[in-house]
Coordinates of C-alpha atoms in Angstrom, one line a residue:
Chain M
M1 CA 101.3 114.6 56.1
E2 CA 104.3 116.6 54.9
K3 CA 104.4 120.3 54.3
T4 CA 107.2 122.5 52.9
I5 CA 107.7 125.7 54.9
A6 CA 110.6 128.1 55.1
G7 CA 112.4 125.9 52.7
K8 CA 112.1 122.9 55.0
T9 CA 110.0 119.8 54.9
V10 CA 108.1 119.2 58.1
N11 CA 105.4 116.7 59.3
V12 CA 102.1 118.2 60.3
N13 CA 98.7 116.8 61.4
E14 CA 95.4 117.5 59.8
E15 CA 95.1 120.8 61.7
G16 CA 98.5 122.0 60.6
Y17 CA 100.3 121.4 64.0
L18 CA 103.9 120.0 63.7
T19 CA 104.0 116.4 64.8
D20 CA 107.7 116.5 65.5
F21 CA 109.0 119.4 67.5
S22 CA 112.6 118.7 66.5
Q23 CA 111.7 119.9 63.0
W24 CA 110.8 123.3 64.3
T25 CA 113.1 126.3 63.7
K26 CA 112.6 130.0 64.2
E27 CA 112.1 130.4 60.5
V28 CA 109.4 127.8 60.5
G29 CA 107.8 129.6 63.4
E30 CA 107.8 132.9 61.5
E31 CA 106.2 131.3 58.5
L32 CA 103.5 129.5 60.6
A33 CA 102.8 132.9 62.2
K34 CA 102.4 134.6 58.9
E35 CA 99.9 131.9 57.9
Q36 CA 97.9 132.9 61.0
G37 CA 98.2 136.6 60.0
I38 CA 100.6 137.4 62.8
Q39 CA 103.9 139.2 62.5
L40 CA 106.1 138.1 65.3
T41 CA 107.5 140.7 67.7
P42 CA 110.0 140.2 70.6
R43 CA 107.0 139.9 72.9
H44 CA 105.6 137.0 70.8
W45 CA 108.9 135.3 71.0
E46 CA 108.8 135.4 74.8
V47 CA 105.4 133.7 74.7
I48 CA 106.7 131.1 72.3
D49 CA 109.7 130.4 74.6
Y50 CA 107.4 130.1 77.6
V51 CA 105.0 127.6 75.9
Q52 CA 107.9 125.6 74.5
D53 CA 109.5 125.4 78.0
K54 CA 106.2 124.2 79.4
H55 CA 106.0 121.6 76.7
K56 CA 109.5 120.3 77.4
K57 CA 108.6 119.9 81.0
D58 CA 105.4 118.1 80.1
E59 CA 103.4 120.7 82.1
A60 CA 99.9 121.6 81.2
L61 CA 99.1 124.9 79.4
S62 CA 96.2 127.0 80.3
V63 CA 95.4 130.7 80.0
R64 CA 94.9 130.8 83.8
G65 CA 98.4 129.2 84.2
I66 CA 99.8 132.0 82.1
K67 CA 98.1 134.6 84.3
K68 CA 99.6 132.9 87.4
S69 CA 103.0 132.8 85.8
G70 CA 103.2 136.5 86.1
V71 CA 105.2 136.6 82.9
F72 CA 102.3 137.9 80.8
D73 CA 99.1 139.8 81.3
V74 CA 96.2 137.7 79.9
K75 CA 94.8 140.7 77.9
E76 CA 98.2 141.1 76.3
F77 CA 98.2 137.4 75.4
Y78 CA 94.9 137.8 73.7
D79 CA 96.2 140.9 71.9
L80 CA 99.3 139.0 70.7
F81 CA 97.4 136.0 69.5
P82 CA 93.8 137.1 68.7
G83 CA 91.1 134.5 68.6
G84 CA 92.3 131.4 70.3
P85 CA 95.6 132.4 72.0
L86 CA 96.7 129.0 73.2
K87 CA 95.7 127.3 69.9
K88 CA 97.6 129.8 67.9
A89 CA 100.7 130.2 70.1
T90 CA 101.2 126.4 70.3
L91 CA 100.8 126.0 66.5
I92 CA 103.4 128.7 65.9
A93 CA 105.7 127.2 68.6
G94 CA 105.6 123.8 66.9
I95 CA 104.0 122.0 69.8
P96 CA 100.7 120.2 70.2
K97 CA 97.6 122.3 71.1
P98 CA 96.2 121.6 74.6
K99 CA 93.8 118.7 74.2
S100 CA 91.7 116.3 76.1
C101 CA 92.0 112.5 75.6
I102 CA 89.4 112.4 72.8
Chain I
M1 CA 114.3 97.3 109.4
K2 CA 113.5 99.7 106.5
N3 CA 110.4 101.8 106.1
L4 CA 108.2 102.2 103.0
V5 CA 105.6 105.0 103.5
I6 CA 102.6 105.6 101.2
L7 CA 100.9 108.9 101.5
G8 CA 97.2 108.7 100.5
A9 CA 94.8 105.8 100.7
G10 CA 92.8 106.5 97.6
T11 CA 92.8 104.4 94.5
S12 CA 96.6 104.6 93.8
G13 CA 97.8 104.3 97.4
T14 CA 95.5 101.4 98.3
I15 CA 96.5 99.4 95.2
M16 CA 100.2 100.0 96.0
A17 CA 99.7 98.8 99.6
N18 CA 98.1 95.6 98.3
H19 CA 100.7 95.0 95.6
L20 CA 103.7 95.6 97.9
V21 CA 102.5 93.7 101.1
S22 CA 103.0 90.4 99.4
K23 CA 106.2 91.4 97.5
L24 CA 108.4 93.1 100.0
D25 CA 110.1 90.9 102.5
K26 CA 108.4 91.4 105.9
K27 CA 111.7 90.7 107.7
D28 CA 113.3 93.8 106.1
W29 CA 110.5 96.1 105.3
S30 CA 107.7 97.8 107.2
I31 CA 104.9 99.3 105.1
T32 CA 102.8 102.3 106.4
I33 CA 100.0 104.0 104.6
V34 CA 98.7 107.4 105.8
D35 CA 95.4 109.2 104.9
Q36 CA 93.6 112.0 106.7
Y37 CA 90.2 110.6 105.9
E38 CA 88.6 107.3 106.9
T39 CA 86.3 107.2 103.9
H40 CA 87.1 105.8 100.5
Y41 CA 84.9 107.1 97.6
Y42 CA 84.3 105.4 94.3
Q43 CA 84.8 108.7 92.5
P44 CA 83.5 107.5 89.0
G45 CA 80.1 107.2 90.8
F46 CA 80.0 110.9 91.4
L47 CA 79.0 111.3 87.7
F48 CA 75.9 109.1 88.2
M49 CA 74.6 110.3 91.5
P50 CA 73.1 113.6 90.2
F51 CA 70.9 111.5 87.9
D52 CA 69.8 109.1 90.6
I53 CA 71.5 106.2 88.8
Y54 CA 73.7 105.5 91.8
K55 CA 72.7 106.1 95.4
P56 CA 75.2 107.8 97.7
S57 CA 75.6 104.5 99.7
Q58 CA 76.9 102.8 96.6
V59 CA 80.0 105.1 96.3
V60 CA 81.2 105.2 99.9
K61 CA 83.0 102.6 101.9
K62 CA 85.4 102.6 104.9
G63 CA 89.0 102.8 103.6
Q64 CA 90.2 100.3 106.2
K65 CA 88.3 97.5 104.4
F66 CA 90.8 97.7 101.5
I67 CA 94.0 98.0 103.4
P68 CA 95.7 94.6 103.7
K69 CA 96.8 93.0 106.9
G70 CA 100.5 93.6 107.5
V71 CA 100.3 97.3 106.5
N72 CA 100.2 100.0 109.2
Y73 CA 97.2 102.2 108.5
I74 CA 97.4 105.6 110.0
V75 CA 94.4 108.0 109.8
K76 CA 96.0 111.4 110.4
E77 CA 96.7 114.6 108.6
V78 CA 100.2 115.0 107.2
E79 CA 101.8 118.4 107.9
L80 CA 104.9 118.1 105.7
I81 CA 107.1 115.9 103.6
V82 CA 110.8 116.6 104.3
P83 CA 112.6 114.8 101.4
E84 CA 116.0 116.1 102.4
K85 CA 115.6 114.3 105.7
N86 CA 113.6 111.3 104.4
K87 CA 110.8 111.9 106.8
I88 CA 107.1 112.8 107.1
A89 CA 105.9 115.1 109.8
L90 CA 102.3 114.4 110.9
A91 CA 100.0 117.2 112.0
D92 CA 100.1 115.8 115.6
G93 CA 103.8 116.2 115.8
E94 CA 104.7 112.5 115.2
E95 CA 107.4 111.8 112.6
L96 CA 107.6 108.9 110.2
P97 CA 111.1 108.2 108.7
Y98 CA 111.2 106.5 105.3
D99 CA 113.6 104.8 103.1
I100 CA 111.2 104.8 100.2
L101 CA 108.2 107.2 99.9
I102 CA 105.3 106.7 97.5
V103 CA 103.2 109.9 97.1
A104 CA 99.6 109.1 96.2
T105 CA 97.9 112.3 97.4
G106 CA 95.7 112.7 94.3
S107 CA 94.1 115.9 93.1
K108 CA 91.0 117.8 94.1
T109 CA 88.9 120.7 93.1
A110 CA 89.9 124.2 93.9
P111 CA 86.9 126.4 93.3
Q112 CA 88.6 129.3 95.2
E113 CA 90.9 129.6 92.1
T114 CA 88.1 131.2 90.1
E115 CA 86.9 134.7 90.9
G116 CA 83.2 134.7 92.0
L117 CA 82.7 130.9 91.9
I118 CA 82.3 130.5 95.7
G119 CA 79.5 132.9 96.6
P120 CA 75.9 133.0 97.8
N121 CA 74.7 130.8 94.9
W122 CA 77.3 128.0 95.4
Y123 CA 75.2 124.9 95.7
K124 CA 72.1 126.9 94.9
N125 CA 72.4 127.2 91.2
I126 CA 76.1 126.6 90.8
F127 CA 77.4 123.1 91.5
D128 CA 80.4 120.8 90.9
F129 CA 80.0 117.0 90.6
Y130 CA 83.6 116.2 91.3
T131 CA 83.1 116.0 95.1
Y132 CA 80.7 113.8 97.1
E133 CA 79.0 116.9 98.5
G134 CA 78.6 118.6 95.2
S135 CA 77.3 115.6 93.4
K136 CA 74.8 114.9 96.2
A137 CA 73.6 118.5 96.3
L138 CA 73.2 118.5 92.5
R139 CA 71.0 115.4 92.8
E140 CA 68.6 117.3 95.1
K141 CA 68.6 120.2 92.7
L142 CA 67.9 118.1 89.5
R143 CA 65.0 116.3 91.2
N144 CA 63.0 119.5 91.3
W145 CA 64.6 121.7 88.6
E146 CA 62.0 123.1 86.2
G147 CA 64.4 123.7 83.3
G148 CA 66.2 126.6 81.7
K149 CA 69.8 127.1 80.6
L150 CA 72.0 124.3 81.8
V151 CA 75.7 125.1 81.3
V152 CA 78.3 122.4 81.8
H153 CA 81.7 124.0 82.2
I154 CA 85.4 123.1 82.4
T155 CA 87.6 125.8 84.1
E156 CA 91.0 124.7 82.9
M157 CA 93.0 121.5 82.1
P158 CA 94.2 119.2 83.4
I159 CA 91.2 117.7 85.2
K160 CA 90.5 114.3 86.7
C161 CA 88.7 112.1 84.2
P162 CA 88.7 114.6 81.3
V163 CA 85.6 113.1 79.6
A164 CA 83.4 113.3 82.7
P165 CA 82.0 116.7 81.9
L166 CA 81.0 115.6 78.4
E167 CA 79.4 112.4 79.9
F168 CA 77.6 114.7 82.3
A169 CA 76.1 116.6 79.3
F170 CA 75.1 113.4 77.6
L171 CA 73.5 112.0 80.7
A172 CA 71.7 115.2 81.3
D173 CA 70.2 115.0 77.8
A174 CA 68.9 111.5 78.5
F175 CA 67.8 112.4 82.1
F176 CA 65.6 115.3 80.9
K177 CA 64.2 113.2 78.0
D178 CA 63.2 110.6 80.5
K179 CA 61.4 113.3 82.5
N180 CA 59.7 114.5 79.4
M181 CA 61.1 118.0 79.8
R182 CA 64.0 118.0 77.4
D183 CA 62.3 120.9 75.5
K184 CA 62.5 123.0 78.6
V185 CA 66.3 122.5 78.9
D186 CA 68.9 124.2 76.8
I187 CA 72.3 122.4 77.2
T188 CA 75.6 124.2 76.5
Y189 CA 79.0 122.7 76.9
V190 CA 81.7 125.3 77.6
T191 CA 85.4 124.3 77.3
P192 CA 88.8 126.1 77.4
L193 CA 89.9 123.6 74.7
S194 CA 89.3 123.9 70.9
G195 CA 86.1 121.9 71.0
A196 CA 84.2 119.1 72.9
F197 CA 86.4 116.7 71.0
T198 CA 90.0 117.7 70.5
T199 CA 91.5 114.9 68.4
A200 CA 90.9 114.6 64.7
E201 CA 89.7 111.0 64.9
A202 CA 87.3 111.5 67.8
T203 CA 85.9 114.6 66.1
K204 CA 85.3 112.7 62.9
V205 CA 83.5 109.7 64.5
L206 CA 81.8 111.4 67.5
Q207 CA 80.7 114.8 66.4
Y208 CA 77.2 113.4 65.6
L209 CA 76.6 112.8 69.3
L210 CA 76.5 116.6 70.0
E211 CA 74.1 117.2 67.1
E212 CA 71.9 114.2 68.0
K213 CA 71.6 115.4 71.6
N214 CA 71.3 119.0 70.7
I215 CA 74.2 120.1 72.9
K216 CA 75.7 123.5 72.0
V217 CA 79.4 124.0 72.4
V218 CA 81.3 127.1 73.3
S219 CA 85.0 126.5 72.8
D220 CA 88.2 128.3 73.6
F221 CA 86.5 129.8 76.6
N222 CA 89.0 130.7 79.3
I223 CA 87.0 131.8 82.3
E224 CA 87.9 135.0 84.1
R225 CA 85.1 135.2 86.6
V226 CA 81.6 134.2 87.5
D227 CA 79.0 136.9 87.8
Q228 CA 76.6 135.4 90.3
E229 CA 74.3 138.5 90.4
N230 CA 73.5 138.2 86.7
N231 CA 74.0 134.4 86.4
K232 CA 76.7 134.4 83.7
I233 CA 80.3 133.3 83.3
I234 CA 82.7 135.6 81.6
D235 CA 86.0 134.8 79.9
Y236 CA 89.2 136.8 79.3
A237 CA 88.0 137.8 75.8
E238 CA 84.8 139.2 77.4
T239 CA 82.6 136.4 76.0
E240 CA 79.6 135.9 78.2
V241 CA 77.6 132.7 78.7
P242 CA 74.4 133.0 80.7
Y243 CA 73.1 130.2 82.8
D244 CA 70.2 129.2 85.0
L245 CA 72.1 126.2 86.3
L246 CA 75.9 126.1 86.2
V247 CA 77.6 122.7 86.6
T248 CA 81.3 123.5 86.6
V249 CA 84.4 121.5 86.9
P250 CA 86.7 123.8 89.0
T251 CA 90.4 124.0 88.6
N252 CA 91.9 120.7 89.7
M253 CA 95.0 120.9 91.9
G254 CA 97.3 118.6 93.9
D255 CA 97.1 118.6 97.6
E256 CA 98.2 121.6 99.6
L257 CA 100.6 119.3 101.4
I258 CA 102.7 119.2 98.1
E259 CA 102.8 123.0 98.0
R260 CA 103.7 123.2 101.7
S261 CA 106.5 120.7 101.1
G262 CA 107.8 122.7 98.1
M263 CA 107.5 119.7 95.8
G264 CA 104.9 120.7 93.2
D265 CA 104.4 122.8 90.1
D266 CA 102.0 125.7 89.7
L267 CA 99.1 123.3 90.3
N268 CA 100.8 121.3 93.1
F269 CA 101.4 118.4 90.8
I270 CA 104.8 116.7 91.4
P271 CA 107.3 116.7 88.5
T272 CA 107.6 113.0 87.8
N273 CA 109.5 110.9 85.3
K274 CA 106.7 109.7 83.0
E275 CA 108.3 106.3 82.5
T276 CA 109.7 105.3 85.9
L277 CA 107.3 107.3 88.0
Q278 CA 110.2 108.5 90.2
A279 CA 110.0 112.1 91.4
E280 CA 112.4 114.2 89.3
A281 CA 113.9 115.8 92.4
H282 CA 114.3 112.8 94.8
E283 CA 115.4 109.3 93.9
N284 CA 113.7 107.5 96.8
V285 CA 110.4 109.3 96.2
F286 CA 107.9 107.8 93.7
V287 CA 104.6 109.4 92.6
I288 CA 101.5 107.7 91.3
G289 CA 98.0 108.6 90.1
D290 CA 96.6 112.1 90.0
A291 CA 99.5 113.5 92.1
T292 CA 101.9 113.3 89.2
N293 CA 102.3 115.7 86.3
V294 CA 102.7 112.9 83.8
P295 CA 100.9 113.8 80.5
T296 CA 98.2 111.2 80.5
S297 CA 94.7 111.3 81.9
K298 CA 94.1 111.6 85.7
A299 CA 91.9 108.5 86.0
G300 CA 91.6 105.3 88.1
S301 CA 92.5 103.1 85.2
V302 CA 95.8 105.0 84.8
A303 CA 96.5 104.6 88.6
H304 CA 95.8 100.8 88.1
F305 CA 98.2 100.5 85.2
E306 CA 100.8 102.7 86.8
A307 CA 100.7 100.6 90.0
E308 CA 101.8 97.4 88.2
I309 CA 104.8 99.3 86.7
L310 CA 105.6 101.1 90.0
M311 CA 105.5 97.9 92.0
E312 CA 108.3 96.5 89.8
N313 CA 110.3 99.7 90.0
V314 CA 110.0 100.1 93.8
L315 CA 111.1 96.5 94.2
A316 CA 114.0 97.1 91.8
Y317 CA 115.0 100.2 93.8
A318 CA 114.6 98.4 97.2
H319 CA 117.0 95.7 95.9
N320 CA 119.4 98.1 94.3
K321 CA 118.6 96.9 90.8
P322 CA 118.1 99.0 87.7
F323 CA 114.5 99.9 86.7
K324 CA 113.2 97.5 84.1
E325 CA 109.6 98.6 83.6
K326 CA 108.5 101.8 81.8
F327 CA 105.0 103.2 82.1
D328 CA 103.6 104.0 78.6
G329 CA 100.8 106.3 79.6
H330 CA 98.1 103.6 79.2
S331 CA 94.6 104.8 80.0
N332 CA 91.3 103.0 79.4
C333 CA 87.9 104.6 80.0
F334 CA 84.3 104.0 79.4
I335 CA 82.4 107.1 78.3
E336 CA 78.6 107.2 79.0
T337 CA 76.6 108.6 76.1
G338 CA 73.2 108.3 77.7
G339 CA 70.2 106.0 77.0
G340 CA 72.1 102.9 78.1
K341 CA 75.0 103.2 75.8
A342 CA 78.7 104.0 76.2
L343 CA 81.9 104.4 74.3
L344 CA 85.2 102.8 75.3
I345 CA 88.6 104.3 74.6
D346 CA 92.1 102.9 75.1
F347 CA 95.2 105.0 74.5
N348 CA 98.7 105.9 75.8
Y349 CA 101.3 108.6 75.6
E350 CA 101.9 107.9 71.9
H351 CA 98.6 106.7 70.5
E352 CA 95.4 108.6 70.5
P353 CA 92.1 106.7 70.9
V354 CA 90.9 105.1 67.6
E355 CA 88.3 102.6 66.6
G356 CA 88.8 98.9 67.0
T357 CA 88.0 95.9 69.3
F358 CA 88.8 95.3 72.9
P359 CA 90.2 93.4 74.8
I360 CA 90.6 90.6 72.3
P361 CA 92.1 92.1 69.0
G362 CA 89.7 91.5 66.1
I363 CA 87.0 90.0 68.3
G364 CA 86.0 92.3 71.1
P365 CA 83.5 91.9 72.5
L366 CA 83.8 95.6 73.3
Q367 CA 84.0 98.2 70.5
L368 CA 86.4 101.1 70.8
L369 CA 85.3 104.7 70.1
K370 CA 81.9 103.4 69.1
E371 CA 78.6 103.6 71.0
S372 CA 77.3 100.2 72.3
R373 CA 75.1 98.8 75.0
M374 CA 77.9 96.3 75.9
N375 CA 80.2 99.2 76.7
H376 CA 77.6 100.6 79.1
M377 CA 77.3 97.2 80.8
G378 CA 81.1 97.3 81.1
K379 CA 80.9 100.7 82.8
L380 CA 78.3 99.7 85.3
A381 CA 80.2 96.4 86.0
F382 CA 83.3 98.4 86.7
R383 CA 82.0 99.5 90.1
W384 CA 82.1 95.9 91.2
V385 CA 85.5 95.4 89.6
Y386 CA 86.8 98.5 91.4
W387 CA 85.8 97.5 94.9
N388 CA 86.6 93.8 94.5
M389 CA 89.5 93.5 92.1
L390 CA 91.2 96.8 91.2
L391 CA 91.8 98.2 94.8
K392 CA 93.1 94.8 95.8
G393 CA 95.6 94.8 93.0
V394 CA 94.0 91.8 91.3
P395 CA 95.0 91.9 87.6
I396 CA 92.0 92.5 85.3
P397 CA 91.8 89.6 82.8
M398 CA 93.2 90.4 79.4
V399 CA 93.9 94.0 80.2
P400 CA 97.6 94.4 80.7
S401 CA 99.3 97.5 82.1
K402 CA 100.9 98.3 78.8
M403 CA 98.6 99.1 75.9
T404 CA 98.5 96.9 72.9
T405 CA 98.2 98.4 69.4
K406 CA 96.6 95.2 68.1
G407 CA 93.0 95.3 67.1
K408 CA 93.2 99.1 66.7
K409 CA 92.7 101.0 63.4
Y410 CA 95.6 103.4 63.3
K411 CA 96.2 105.4 60.3
T412 CA 99.7 105.4 59.0
Q413 CA 101.1 108.9 59.0

């Protein structure tokens, strides 16, 4: 389905995740964050860069992986994206949430 | 004479040896396969052993039985892959030079990655069922367990056969019902993902299974540690889940050999081109099965489909021709739901599992994403297919390596 955000029309799935990463812009990211009640700071942007980089390399995302990366402290990750940090960070970053096959 | 070396004689490596022995000219090519263990396990059987559905003897055979004549079979540990020098160093000091290398070293559980998981209660009230030993030990435990809180837990993704933990929960429900003690067992499924089902379609059509079987779900649970003293698992958000019996799927990682050789990512999986199955870093190295980082399931069916594509690509590379075949991420899995029923799913990189008919579009006889007895029969029959067809590289009738979208109910976006 289509959604208009930050003056742009993007395709999203039923849960609001972008289905085409090429439609993502920083402005779209900021608006998506606001919808989650999050005001993005430079530290948020570092997380977004990190998860987008993982996505581009087709590498799996996990909270433990983030701990191992040494880039972020897990507690900080939870503080930045309260609730489900991976779910929210990926939504804002315009990439699919980590999922299983079904 | 040129050398093609396959590392790992599991599902992927064995299939590749069988495919290539008849395709590569024996005058020009020598094929060698190396594995440190003599035993070949039917890993899907590990799911059934705890419930006494399969006996240990049904899931173990000698690996040699499946290695074709004309392939050198070496049972030794590998110390290092040296891709810059095109050679393998074996642990006993011997070296194997190669012109083409196929890495099929798989993935395995790494319980040491989680704080507190290996401790005094490991294999007492904490088990995995992803290893032969764990599955067998859990079988002994379940025979006499008097009930309590059963927690089925996934540490982190990716894992081999991503639906196996859910199948375990379903089979446990059926097992305790059969023993007339379901009321004494509380089943909780704990996952780092957003739910037991993570795609919209599966959630819509399968959510009823959890309710019907009274399985509680704790989602978005990212384990920090196991507290063995107090029998609970604790996540980074301080959520605690108490257990009497913990059945966990530890972190899955590629072999340490990959780490030693500097060829893997954080989890020792090798960055691999998802279409050609060529290692990103070395053009004469190919990777197949669980050892890759390609974004599809780590499963035997995937290895089987990849093998058909990889055979063509290895032959093309050996003859200096361009790659013609592209792997589409095809995966096909039966999912046990307990009580003699199962689901079947068929998907690839692009298409998530949906309802439909399989393998003949519009006819079946198998139903996709829907419970049926026929699917369960398919799952049980698969053990025979595995030992007698799949490992030998015999094509499975009507199930091509590339997924078909026919007979599947996709929604237009």
